[in-house]
């Protein structure tokens, strides 16, 4: 009995007038007339959508109110913005100067924080000064979480830093602060430009950095702040995070230029703790004034939100694309069969005889297969990502907000990964002539390394290696979370971080596909089919 594929192949035996365009049309006709291939391609898109949306169906069951949406910074990224703040609104331009003479930390022990006072000034827990605990001065557009800001600060282990708008970080003087070795900090505002300075003696000042904050209000909130993220600790199962607070001591507070001192207000920006830092004791937010000096205690963070254990319960864009693996395998089956079916039925000679060149036939097949796979991946990701995010938020799960450009790259990248992998399967089907073997090779080289690397069953170095040298590196194009040096987390494949940048990882997949396609073209030219 003559099959649909047989009829399509024989129709393509007509002279190839019109050149490559006619050949491309013939291959598209061949693809769309085989119902199984079309239905499987459509099914791959549906599977990606259904699996991704099923992951959003669970109802938030954690006690208390649902956390809701995360604050969003000026750049469009999700942020932590929680700190103890002594502040006042100051109009126009001016300068704020302060001396920080102490920064100590306290961790919450296994008994909930009750215990001996720490040697570094804690109030009942063990000594635990987070490396990125912060105490300094800040100019903030408003008290609203996520609003624009610029600050200069001392940190637990990274010296003086100037940071602004959550993602920008510039290093200043190294070293810890103490009463014997304080750090003097200064912020100067001129329009929408904030400049940070540092000094060890109050006479000689050096610039740390400059920030431009477009749209900064004429009357921003200016003052002193303290905050502390959680402390990373090794555990038997990997890195854990223990809640902590920081306490900073400030003196020699002065306002100059157009700023004159008014009434200092004490408050907490955001909740008592951000996503990457928390502390349950009642002393986690505190400010004590003595004359012109201040002692502030705070927990939380002023930084971007990243993935990993420090942001448990927060969903990322990738969470809505878990169905891409099933969809990819379905497309690989179609791509391999697209060429091996002709070998199996003895139709390849007919196809090659009708074409203007053997390599052009394979190029036409690759364009058809790559295009339909790209369309399936793009359409499914374009539906799943926004709809999955809205459903997760509605069910009480906070979603890690990313800039629009990043979300667009993930959506388009899903289509590119599926398209490139499909072309890889087509090329391997040409080389191996057996669909089962070609499919197995692609799954073993593409899907299996990713699953092993992200399942935390291998050492971190081995996981990184798998995602650098195998075609699975291409999945880096779907990564939405970024790594920031000023945020402590577990940056590993198991927590969603690829060792290669998105386009670098995709380049590795493209290199494998190009090699396989080149081998397929060479063999197709030499073989007597």
PDB file of N, CA and C in Angstrom, residues 119-158:
ATOM      1  N   UNK A 119      31.274  37.125  71.102  1.00  0.00           N
ATOM      2  CA  UNK A 119      32.476  37.870  71.440  1.00  0.00           C
ATOM      3  C   UNK A 119      32.562  39.185  70.692  1.00  0.00           C
ATOM      4  N   UNK A 120      31.757  39.333  69.625  1.00  0.00           N
ATOM      5  CA  UNK A 120      31.830  40.554  68.818  1.00  0.00           C
ATOM      6  C   UNK A 120      30.627  41.445  69.055  1.00  0.00           C
ATOM      7  N   UNK A 121      30.005  41.285  70.183  1.00  0.00           N
ATOM      8  CA  UNK A 121      28.965  42.234  70.523  1.00  0.00           C
ATOM      9  C   UNK A 121      27.568  41.761  70.278  1.00  0.00           C
ATOM     10  N   UNK A 122      27.343  40.471  70.082  1.00  0.00           N
ATOM     11  CA  UNK A 122      25.993  39.970  69.859  1.00  0.00           C
ATOM     12  C   UNK A 122      25.159  40.086  71.111  1.00  0.00           C
ATOM     13  N   UNK A 123      23.847  39.842  70.953  1.00  0.00           N
ATOM     14  CA  UNK A 123      22.922  40.043  72.056  1.00  0.00           C
ATOM     15  C   UNK A 123      22.214  38.755  72.445  1.00  0.00           C
ATOM     16  N   UNK A 124      22.852  37.639  72.352  1.00  0.00           N
ATOM     17  CA  UNK A 124      22.191  36.430  72.799  1.00  0.00           C
ATOM     18  C   UNK A 124      22.338  35.282  71.834  1.00  0.00           C
ATOM     19  N   UNK A 125      22.874  35.480  70.649  1.00  0.00           N
ATOM     20  CA  UNK A 125      23.104  34.408  69.692  1.00  0.00           C
ATOM     21  C   UNK A 125      24.585  34.216  69.486  1.00  0.00           C
ATOM     22  N   UNK A 126      24.925  33.315  68.573  1.00  0.00           N
ATOM     23  CA  UNK A 126      26.347  33.088  68.316  1.00  0.00           C
ATOM     24  C   UNK A 126      26.877  34.166  67.369  1.00  0.00           C
ATOM     25  N   UNK A 127      28.180  34.423  67.419  1.00  0.00           N
ATOM     26  CA  UNK A 127      28.794  35.424  66.558  1.00  0.00           C
ATOM     27  C   UNK A 127      28.669  34.981  65.111  1.00  0.00           C
ATOM     28  N   UNK A 128      28.101  35.826  64.274  1.00  0.00           N
ATOM     29  CA  UNK A 128      27.914  35.474  62.866  1.00  0.00           C
ATOM     30  C   UNK A 128      27.746  36.744  62.055  1.00  0.00           C
ATOM     31  N   UNK A 129      28.851  37.391  61.758  1.00  0.00           N
ATOM     32  CA  UNK A 129      28.807  38.583  60.931  1.00  0.00           C
ATOM     33  C   UNK A 129      28.825  38.149  59.467  1.00  0.00           C
ATOM     34  N   UNK A 130      27.722  38.367  58.761  1.00  0.00           N
ATOM     35  CA  UNK A 130      27.648  37.986  57.356  1.00  0.00           C
ATOM     36  C   UNK A 130      28.655  38.782  56.537  1.00  0.00           C
ATOM     37  N   UNK A 131      29.345  38.148  55.592  1.00  0.00           N
ATOM     38  CA  UNK A 131      30.320  38.872  54.766  1.00  0.00           C
ATOM     39  C   UNK A 131      29.733  40.096  54.080  1.00  0.00           C
ATOM     40  N   UNK A 132      28.436  40.022  53.732  1.00  0.00           N
ATOM     41  CA  UNK A 132      27.797  41.151  53.066  1.00  0.00           C
ATOM     42  C   UNK A 132      26.815  41.876  53.978  1.00  0.00           C
ATOM     43  N   UNK A 133      27.022  41.782  55.320  1.00  0.00           N
ATOM     44  CA  UNK A 133      26.311  42.679  56.227  1.00  0.00           C
ATOM     45  C   UNK A 133      26.731  44.106  55.885  1.00  0.00           C
ATOM     46  N   UNK A 134      25.805  45.059  56.025  1.00  0.00           N
ATOM     47  CA  UNK A 134      26.060  46.415  55.548  1.00  0.00           C
ATOM     48  C   UNK A 134      25.648  47.445  56.588  1.00  0.00           C
ATOM     49  N   UNK A 135      26.492  48.457  56.750  1.00  0.00           N
ATOM     50  CA  UNK A 135      26.177  49.596  57.612  1.00  0.00           C
ATOM     51  C   UNK A 135      26.741  50.835  56.937  1.00  0.00           C
ATOM     52  N   UNK A 136      25.889  51.840  56.709  1.00  0.00           N
ATOM     53  CA  UNK A 136      26.389  53.020  56.019  1.00  0.00           C
ATOM     54  C   UNK A 136      25.338  54.091  55.873  1.00  0.00           C
ATOM     55  N   UNK A 137      25.490  54.895  54.834  1.00  0.00           N
ATOM     56  CA  UNK A 137      24.566  55.997  54.573  1.00  0.00           C
ATOM     57  C   UNK A 137      23.984  55.825  53.180  1.00  0.00           C
ATOM     58  N   UNK A 138      22.774  56.352  53.026  1.00  0.00           N
ATOM     59  CA  UNK A 138      22.037  56.085  51.801  1.00  0.00           C
ATOM     60  C   UNK A 138      21.165  57.284  51.436  1.00  0.00           C
ATOM     61  N   UNK A 139      21.053  57.524  50.149  1.00  0.00           N
ATOM     62  CA  UNK A 139      20.090  58.469  49.593  1.00  0.00           C
ATOM     63  C   UNK A 139      19.084  57.623  48.815  1.00  0.00           C
ATOM     64  N   UNK A 140      17.827  57.612  49.263  1.00  0.00           N
ATOM     65  CA  UNK A 140      16.819  56.743  48.668  1.00  0.00           C
ATOM     66  C   UNK A 140      15.627  57.575  48.194  1.00  0.00           C
ATOM     67  N   UNK A 141      15.174  57.294  46.999  1.00  0.00           N
ATOM     68  CA  UNK A 141      14.124  58.093  46.383  1.00  0.00           C
ATOM     69  C   UNK A 141      12.867  58.148  47.244  1.00  0.00           C
ATOM     70  N   UNK A 142      12.502  57.031  47.878  1.00  0.00           N
ATOM     71  CA  UNK A 142      11.341  57.008  48.768  1.00  0.00           C
ATOM     72  C   UNK A 142      11.484  55.815  49.701  1.00  0.00           C
ATOM     73  N   UNK A 143      10.526  55.654  50.602  1.00  0.00           N
ATOM     74  CA  UNK A 143      10.542  54.506  51.508  1.00  0.00           C
ATOM     75  C   UNK A 143       9.914  53.275  50.883  1.00  0.00           C
ATOM     76  N   UNK A 144       9.488  53.383  49.661  1.00  0.00           N
ATOM     77  CA  UNK A 144       8.884  52.252  48.963  1.00  0.00           C
ATOM     78  C   UNK A 144       9.965  51.248  48.560  1.00  0.00           C
ATOM     79  N   UNK A 145       9.693  49.957  48.784  1.00  0.00           N
ATOM     80  CA  UNK A 145      10.648  48.929  48.397  1.00  0.00           C
ATOM     81  C   UNK A 145      10.865  48.949  46.883  1.00  0.00           C
ATOM     82  N   UNK A 146      12.120  48.823  46.495  1.00  0.00           N
ATOM     83  CA  UNK A 146      12.471  48.819  45.083  1.00  0.00           C
ATOM     84  C   UNK A 146      12.764  50.181  44.508  1.00  0.00           C
ATOM     85  N   UNK A 147      12.573  51.245  45.295  1.00  0.00           N
ATOM     86  CA  UNK A 147      12.830  52.585  44.767  1.00  0.00           C
ATOM     87  C   UNK A 147      14.333  52.806  44.585  1.00  0.00           C
ATOM     88  N   UNK A 148      14.666  53.729  43.719  1.00  0.00           N
ATOM     89  CA  UNK A 148      16.060  54.004  43.372  1.00  0.00           C
ATOM     90  C   UNK A 148      16.835  54.517  44.584  1.00  0.00           C
ATOM     91  N   UNK A 149      18.124  54.201  44.643  1.00  0.00           N
ATOM     92  CA  UNK A 149      18.950  54.628  45.778  1.00  0.00           C
ATOM     93  C   UNK A 149      20.426  54.633  45.379  1.00  0.00           C
ATOM     94  N   UNK A 150      21.227  55.277  46.209  1.00  0.00           N
ATOM     95  CA  UNK A 150      22.686  55.184  46.143  1.00  0.00           C
ATOM     96  C   UNK A 150      23.201  55.189  47.569  1.00  0.00           C
ATOM     97  N   UNK A 151      24.209  54.371  47.851  1.00  0.00           N
ATOM     98  CA  UNK A 151      24.704  54.255  49.220  1.00  0.00           C
ATOM     99  C   UNK A 151      26.198  53.976  49.211  1.00  0.00           C
ATOM    100  N   UNK A 152      26.834  54.380  50.299  1.00  0.00           N
ATOM    101  CA  UNK A 152      28.217  54.009  50.554  1.00  0.00           C
ATOM    102  C   UNK A 152      28.235  53.381  51.938  1.00  0.00           C
ATOM    103  N   UNK A 153      29.001  52.317  52.131  1.00  0.00           N
ATOM    104  CA  UNK A 153      28.841  51.478  53.324  1.00  0.00           C
ATOM    105  C   UNK A 153      30.136  50.751  53.661  1.00  0.00           C
ATOM    106  N   UNK A 154      30.171  50.245  54.902  1.00  0.00           N
ATOM    107  CA  UNK A 154      31.163  49.242  55.268  1.00  0.00           C
ATOM    108  C   UNK A 154      30.448  47.900  55.277  1.00  0.00           C
ATOM    109  N   UNK A 155      31.188  46.826  55.037  1.00  0.00           N
ATOM    110  CA  UNK A 155      30.602  45.490  54.979  1.00  0.00           C
ATOM    111  C   UNK A 155      31.330  44.555  55.922  1.00  0.00           C
ATOM    112  N   UNK A 156      30.745  43.379  56.129  1.00  0.00           N
ATOM    113  CA  UNK A 156      31.338  42.436  57.060  1.00  0.00           C
ATOM    114  C   UNK A 156      32.704  41.938  56.647  1.00  0.00           C
ATOM    115  N   UNK A 157      32.919  41.701  55.344  1.00  0.00           N
ATOM    116  CA  UNK A 157      34.200  41.126  54.907  1.00  0.00           C
ATOM    117  C   UNK A 157      34.692  41.681  53.580  1.00  0.00           C
ATOM    118  N   UNK A 158      34.010  42.700  53.033  1.00  0.00           N
ATOM    119  CA  UNK A 158      34.380  43.192  51.710  1.00  0.00           C
ATOM    120  C   UNK A 158      34.721  44.675  51.719  1.00  0.00           C
TER     121      UNK A 158
END
